[in-house]
């Protein structure tokens, strides 16, 4: 009597492990799709967890740093390191999931299942099993591993193209507003060269740029953590300076009304609000002055 009960429980356990392992494989594939392929804002737990853990490690590295330049030099590595660590996280999840699949389908030792999973994932070939089911599992695991590596490699040019476009605008703002950017410096310089009444094209360019930033920084959220090459420059402060300058021109400077300034302001706060919402940063849904200055 005890033997059938034990066998039934053992079979039930293997079935449960098989189902959980399939779920973990699908979860990991979904994570990579949401992070690297999906062209819209989407929160992903493995990605958020990885960036959060790395952020805590970098916070420890900053404890002895007091000046901003040295802190910025360290934090410049935060985005790239976190992005690079996503691949080992995904591969580890796949390795664990397929170890469960191998064990659930007949590999008696958890150690042997783990070794077979690692050999299949990394295409090392030092461990194998000749049964058809295990060969199919090994082939699918190797395929998933190669796809994850290829996706990340193909992803890097995309993210750096978006980064370069953003930073080009930040550097061009340095020409007009200085570093760090200043509203007064920008408007005084425009007045000196006789361009104070011809800022319409500037507002139009930044209206388009805000739209692009909203799209890239929501579909590629790790771009938010890629810092500017110059410590005193930042896309966040640049965006704030442009909106402040547009607001100052519209409210205070005696020049003809420029509707593009209003559109630039709206494009800016819409972009920043949607990026903030993606990261869970609280902000007024409909700010009103003077209640929300």
GROMACS .gro file of C-alpha atoms in nm:
model
  293
    1UNK     CA    1   0.000   0.000   0.000
    2UNK     CA    2   0.270   0.263   0.082
    3UNK     CA    3   0.443   0.218  -0.258
    4UNK     CA    4   0.148   0.333  -0.479
    5UNK     CA    5   0.085   0.629  -0.248
    6UNK     CA    6   0.450   0.727  -0.270
    7UNK     CA    7   0.453   0.682  -0.647
    8UNK     CA    8   0.138   0.888  -0.692
    9UNK     CA    9   0.277   1.168  -0.476
   10UNK     CA   10   0.609   1.156  -0.661
   11UNK     CA   11   0.439   1.174  -0.999
   12UNK     CA   12   0.221   1.461  -0.880
   13UNK     CA   13   0.532   1.647  -0.762
   14UNK     CA   14   0.702   1.603  -1.098
   15UNK     CA   15   0.391   1.721  -1.281
   16UNK     CA   16   0.376   2.030  -1.058
   17UNK     CA   17   0.746   2.103  -1.114
   18UNK     CA   18   0.698   2.060  -1.489
   19UNK     CA   19   0.409   2.308  -1.493
   20UNK     CA   20   0.596   2.561  -1.279
   21UNK     CA   21   0.905   2.528  -1.498
   22UNK     CA   22   0.703   2.589  -1.815
   23UNK     CA   23   0.555   2.895  -1.645
   24UNK     CA   24   0.902   3.023  -1.554
   25UNK     CA   25   1.021   2.980  -1.914
   26UNK     CA   26   0.722   3.174  -2.047
   27UNK     CA   27   0.767   3.439  -1.775
   28UNK     CA   28   1.133   3.490  -1.872
   29UNK     CA   29   1.055   3.509  -2.243
   30UNK     CA   30   0.779   3.760  -2.167
   31UNK     CA   31   1.024   3.967  -1.962
   32UNK     CA   32   1.271   3.985  -2.250
   33UNK     CA   33   0.993   4.078  -2.493
   34UNK     CA   34   0.862   4.355  -2.267
   35UNK     CA   35   1.212   4.492  -2.212
   36UNK     CA   36   1.369   4.461  -2.557
   37UNK     CA   37   1.093   4.435  -2.817
   38UNK     CA   38   0.760   4.576  -2.701
   39UNK     CA   39   0.730   4.934  -2.843
   40UNK     CA   40   0.535   5.078  -2.552
   41UNK     CA   41   0.568   5.150  -2.182
   42UNK     CA   42   0.548   4.831  -1.973
   43UNK     CA   43   0.668   4.754  -1.622
   44UNK     CA   44   0.867   4.433  -1.597
   45UNK     CA   45   0.951   4.272  -1.264
   46UNK     CA   46   1.288   4.106  -1.347
   47UNK     CA   47   1.412   4.426  -1.511
   48UNK     CA   48   1.292   4.646  -1.225
   49UNK     CA   49   1.440   4.406  -0.969
   50UNK     CA   50   1.778   4.398  -1.145
   51UNK     CA   51   1.800   4.776  -1.174
   52UNK     CA   52   1.686   4.812  -0.811
   53UNK     CA   53   1.949   4.574  -0.674
   54UNK     CA   54   2.227   4.736  -0.876
   55UNK     CA   55   2.109   5.079  -0.757
   56UNK     CA   56   2.152   4.970  -0.395
   57UNK     CA   57   2.504   4.849  -0.469
   58UNK     CA   58   2.590   5.181  -0.631
   59UNK     CA   59   2.441   5.365  -0.333
   60UNK     CA   60   2.701   5.191  -0.115
   61UNK     CA   61   2.978   5.302  -0.350
   62UNK     CA   62   2.862   5.663  -0.313
   63UNK     CA   63   2.880   5.671   0.067
   64UNK     CA   64   3.236   5.806   0.073
   65UNK     CA   65   3.190   6.040  -0.222
   66UNK     CA   66   3.100   6.397  -0.134
   67UNK     CA   67   3.154   6.603  -0.449
   68UNK     CA   68   2.910   6.578  -0.736
   69UNK     CA   69   3.167   6.512  -1.009
   70UNK     CA   70   3.301   6.196  -0.846
   71UNK     CA   71   2.949   6.074  -0.769
   72UNK     CA   72   2.845   6.137  -1.128
   73UNK     CA   73   3.151   5.949  -1.253
   74UNK     CA   74   3.040   5.642  -1.056
   75UNK     CA   75   2.672   5.671  -1.144
   76UNK     CA   76   2.759   5.691  -1.514
   77UNK     CA   77   2.816   5.315  -1.494
   78UNK     CA   78   2.479   5.242  -1.333
   79UNK     CA   79   2.268   5.222  -1.649
   80UNK     CA   80   2.515   5.020  -1.860
   81UNK     CA   81   2.598   4.777  -1.578
   82UNK     CA   82   2.230   4.718  -1.497
   83UNK     CA   83   2.149   4.660  -1.864
   84UNK     CA   84   2.440   4.418  -1.901
   85UNK     CA   85   2.330   4.219  -1.594
   86UNK     CA   86   1.984   4.162  -1.740
   87UNK     CA   87   2.123   3.889  -1.965
   88UNK     CA   88   2.269   3.677  -1.678
   89UNK     CA   89   1.942   3.719  -1.488
   90UNK     CA   90   1.736   3.591  -1.780
   91UNK     CA   91   1.979   3.307  -1.851
   92UNK     CA   92   1.973   3.202  -1.485
   93UNK     CA   93   1.593   3.189  -1.487
   94UNK     CA   94   1.599   2.978  -1.804
   95UNK     CA   95   1.865   2.749  -1.656
   96UNK     CA   96   1.660   2.690  -1.341
   97UNK     CA   97   1.340   2.640  -1.539
   98UNK     CA   98   1.491   2.380  -1.772
   99UNK     CA   99   1.662   2.203  -1.483
  100UNK     CA  100   1.313   2.159  -1.343
  101UNK     CA  101   1.188   2.034  -1.681
  102UNK     CA  102   1.470   1.780  -1.710
  103UNK     CA  103   1.411   1.655  -1.356
  104UNK     CA  104   1.035   1.637  -1.407
  105UNK     CA  105   1.076   1.431  -1.726
  106UNK     CA  106   1.302   1.159  -1.590
  107UNK     CA  107   1.644   1.289  -1.483
  108UNK     CA  108   1.656   1.147  -1.131
  109UNK     CA  109   1.929   1.368  -0.983
  110UNK     CA  110   1.875   1.742  -0.942
  111UNK     CA  111   2.249   1.787  -0.990
  112UNK     CA  112   2.242   1.600  -1.322
  113UNK     CA  113   1.937   1.800  -1.431
  114UNK     CA  114   2.117   2.125  -1.346
  115UNK     CA  115   2.434   2.021  -1.532
  116UNK     CA  116   2.234   1.911  -1.837
  117UNK     CA  117   2.042   2.239  -1.835
  118UNK     CA  118   2.360   2.446  -1.812
  119UNK     CA  119   2.531   2.248  -2.086
  120UNK     CA  120   2.229   2.290  -2.315
  121UNK     CA  121   2.180   2.661  -2.242
  122UNK     CA  122   2.542   2.755  -2.303
  123UNK     CA  123   2.576   2.504  -2.592
  124UNK     CA  124   2.879   2.347  -2.422
  125UNK     CA  125   2.784   1.989  -2.505
  126UNK     CA  126   2.969   1.819  -2.217
  127UNK     CA  127   2.642   1.673  -2.082
  128UNK     CA  128   2.367   1.514  -2.287
  129UNK     CA  129   2.081   1.266  -2.275
  130UNK     CA  130   1.981   1.061  -2.577
  131UNK     CA  131   1.609   1.034  -2.509
  132UNK     CA  132   1.396   1.218  -2.764
  133UNK     CA  133   1.213   1.435  -2.511
  134UNK     CA  134   1.534   1.549  -2.344
  135UNK     CA  135   1.695   1.623  -2.680
  136UNK     CA  136   1.395   1.840  -2.772
  137UNK     CA  137   1.422   2.024  -2.439
  138UNK     CA  138   1.797   2.073  -2.490
  139UNK     CA  139   1.746   2.214  -2.840
  140UNK     CA  140   1.475   2.456  -2.727
  141UNK     CA  141   1.682   2.573  -2.431
  142UNK     CA  142   1.986   2.638  -2.651
  143UNK     CA  143   1.766   2.827  -2.897
  144UNK     CA  144   1.619   3.047  -2.625
  145UNK     CA  145   1.966   3.124  -2.489
  146UNK     CA  146   2.096   3.225  -2.832
  147UNK     CA  147   1.787   3.440  -2.896
  148UNK     CA  148   1.831   3.625  -2.566
  149UNK     CA  149   2.196   3.699  -2.643
  150UNK     CA  150   2.113   3.811  -2.997
  151UNK     CA  151   1.827   4.032  -2.876
  152UNK     CA  152   2.050   4.217  -2.631
  153UNK     CA  153   2.324   4.264  -2.890
  154UNK     CA  154   2.073   4.398  -3.143
  155UNK     CA  155   1.919   4.618  -2.874
  156UNK     CA  156   2.238   4.812  -2.798
  157UNK     CA  157   2.252   5.009  -3.128
  158UNK     CA  158   1.889   5.110  -3.079
  159UNK     CA  159   1.939   5.241  -2.728
  160UNK     CA  160   2.260   5.425  -2.815
  161UNK     CA  161   2.102   5.583  -3.122
  162UNK     CA  162   1.826   5.723  -2.900
  163UNK     CA  163   2.087   5.829  -2.644
  164UNK     CA  164   2.295   6.011  -2.907
  165UNK     CA  165   1.991   6.197  -3.042
  166UNK     CA  166   1.897   6.312  -2.693
  167UNK     CA  167   2.248   6.419  -2.599
  168UNK     CA  168   2.296   6.610  -2.926
  169UNK     CA  169   2.004   6.833  -2.826
  170UNK     CA  170   2.146   6.872  -2.474
  171UNK     CA  171   2.483   6.978  -2.612
  172UNK     CA  172   2.323   7.223  -2.855
  173UNK     CA  173   2.139   7.380  -2.563
  174UNK     CA  174   2.480   7.447  -2.408
  175UNK     CA  175   2.546   7.685  -2.699
  176UNK     CA  176   2.239   7.892  -2.610
  177UNK     CA  177   2.199   7.852  -2.234
  178UNK     CA  178   2.539   7.749  -2.099
  179UNK     CA  179   2.628   7.465  -1.861
  180UNK     CA  180   2.441   7.415  -1.639
  181UNK     CA  181   2.164   7.573  -1.850
  182UNK     CA  182   2.022   7.906  -1.735
  183UNK     CA  183   1.706   8.084  -1.850
  184UNK     CA  184   1.866   8.426  -1.813
  185UNK     CA  185   2.182   8.323  -1.998
  186UNK     CA  186   1.977   8.185  -2.284
  187UNK     CA  187   1.754   8.492  -2.323
  188UNK     CA  188   2.039   8.742  -2.279
  189UNK     CA  189   2.242   8.564  -2.547
  190UNK     CA  190   1.941   8.556  -2.780
  191UNK     CA  191   1.889   8.930  -2.726
  192UNK     CA  192   2.254   9.010  -2.792
  193UNK     CA  193   2.255   8.837  -3.129
  194UNK     CA  194   1.915   8.973  -3.227
  195UNK     CA  195   1.733   8.640  -3.213
  196UNK     CA  196   1.501   8.702  -2.919
  197UNK     CA  197   1.202   8.741  -3.149
  198UNK     CA  198   1.302   8.446  -3.365
  199UNK     CA  199   1.287   8.160  -3.116
  200UNK     CA  200   0.990   7.996  -3.288
  201UNK     CA  201   1.202   7.734  -3.464
  202UNK     CA  202   1.379   7.655  -3.135
  203UNK     CA  203   1.046   7.587  -2.961
  204UNK     CA  204   0.933   7.374  -3.255
  205UNK     CA  205   1.250   7.167  -3.246
  206UNK     CA  206   1.208   7.099  -2.875
  207UNK     CA  207   0.840   7.018  -2.919
  208UNK     CA  208   0.945   6.739  -3.155
  209UNK     CA  209   1.230   6.638  -2.926
  210UNK     CA  210   0.997   6.612  -2.625
  211UNK     CA  211   0.775   6.381  -2.827
  212UNK     CA  212   1.074   6.166  -2.918
  213UNK     CA  213   1.197   6.158  -2.558
  214UNK     CA  214   0.855   6.048  -2.439
  215UNK     CA  215   0.852   5.763  -2.691
  216UNK     CA  216   1.209   5.642  -2.641
  217UNK     CA  217   1.223   5.680  -2.263
  218UNK     CA  218   0.895   5.496  -2.211
  219UNK     CA  219   0.958   5.211  -2.456
  220UNK     CA  220   1.329   5.202  -2.357
  221UNK     CA  221   1.303   5.300  -1.987
  222UNK     CA  222   1.666   5.222  -1.905
  223UNK     CA  223   1.758   5.528  -2.116
  224UNK     CA  224   1.650   5.737  -1.819
  225UNK     CA  225   1.955   5.608  -1.628
  226UNK     CA  226   2.210   5.676  -1.902
  227UNK     CA  227   2.376   5.998  -1.791
  228UNK     CA  228   2.517   6.275  -2.008
  229UNK     CA  229   2.892   6.265  -2.084
  230UNK     CA  230   2.942   6.603  -1.912
  231UNK     CA  231   2.867   6.594  -1.536
  232UNK     CA  232   2.699   6.937  -1.535
  233UNK     CA  233   2.463   6.840  -1.817
  234UNK     CA  234   2.145   6.635  -1.796
  235UNK     CA  235   1.848   6.580  -2.021
  236UNK     CA  236   1.620   6.646  -1.722
  237UNK     CA  237   1.770   6.987  -1.642
  238UNK     CA  238   1.779   7.069  -2.014
  239UNK     CA  239   1.408   6.991  -2.044
  240UNK     CA  240   1.332   7.204  -1.739
  241UNK     CA  241   1.537   7.493  -1.874
  242UNK     CA  242   1.361   7.488  -2.211
  243UNK     CA  243   1.015   7.486  -2.051
  244UNK     CA  244   1.114   7.759  -1.803
  245UNK     CA  245   1.255   7.970  -2.086
  246UNK     CA  246   0.939   7.929  -2.292
  247UNK     CA  247   0.722   8.018  -1.993
  248UNK     CA  248   0.937   8.322  -1.915
  249UNK     CA  249   0.917   8.447  -2.273
  250UNK     CA  250   0.540   8.404  -2.281
  251UNK     CA  251   0.479   8.568  -1.945
  252UNK     CA  252   0.743   8.839  -1.912
  253UNK     CA  253   0.944   8.922  -2.224
  254UNK     CA  254   0.801   9.195  -2.446
  255UNK     CA  255   0.805   9.012  -2.779
  256UNK     CA  256   0.530   8.912  -3.024
  257UNK     CA  257   0.320   8.617  -2.911
  258UNK     CA  258   0.481   8.289  -3.015
  259UNK     CA  259   0.230   7.997  -3.007
  260UNK     CA  260   0.512   7.747  -3.053
  261UNK     CA  261   0.635   7.833  -2.704
  262UNK     CA  262   0.301   7.720  -2.557
  263UNK     CA  263   0.309   7.398  -2.758
  264UNK     CA  264   0.667   7.335  -2.647
  265UNK     CA  265   0.568   7.371  -2.281
  266UNK     CA  266   0.276   7.133  -2.323
  267UNK     CA  267   0.487   6.876  -2.509
  268UNK     CA  268   0.748   6.897  -2.235
  269UNK     CA  269   0.525   6.843  -1.936
  270UNK     CA  270   0.329   6.568  -2.111
  271UNK     CA  271   0.652   6.381  -2.184
  272UNK     CA  272   0.792   6.421  -1.833
  273UNK     CA  273   0.462   6.330  -1.667
  274UNK     CA  274   0.427   6.009  -1.869
  275UNK     CA  275   0.784   5.905  -1.798
  276UNK     CA  276   0.730   5.982  -1.428
  277UNK     CA  277   0.412   5.773  -1.428
  278UNK     CA  278   0.604   5.478  -1.572
  279UNK     CA  279   0.848   5.490  -1.280
  280UNK     CA  280   0.580   5.550  -1.021
  281UNK     CA  281   0.690   5.906  -0.944
  282UNK     CA  282   0.401   6.098  -0.790
  283UNK     CA  283   0.294   6.417  -0.965
  284UNK     CA  284  -0.022   6.630  -0.982
  285UNK     CA  285  -0.262   6.496  -1.242
  286UNK     CA  286  -0.381   6.846  -1.334
  287UNK     CA  287  -0.157   7.109  -1.169
  288UNK     CA  288  -0.301   7.454  -1.114
  289UNK     CA  289  -0.124   7.770  -1.004
  290UNK     CA  290  -0.091   7.874  -0.723
  291UNK     CA  291  -0.206   7.547  -0.561
  292UNK     CA  292   0.066   7.352  -0.746
  293UNK     CA  293   0.338   7.606  -0.828
   0.00000   0.00000   0.00000
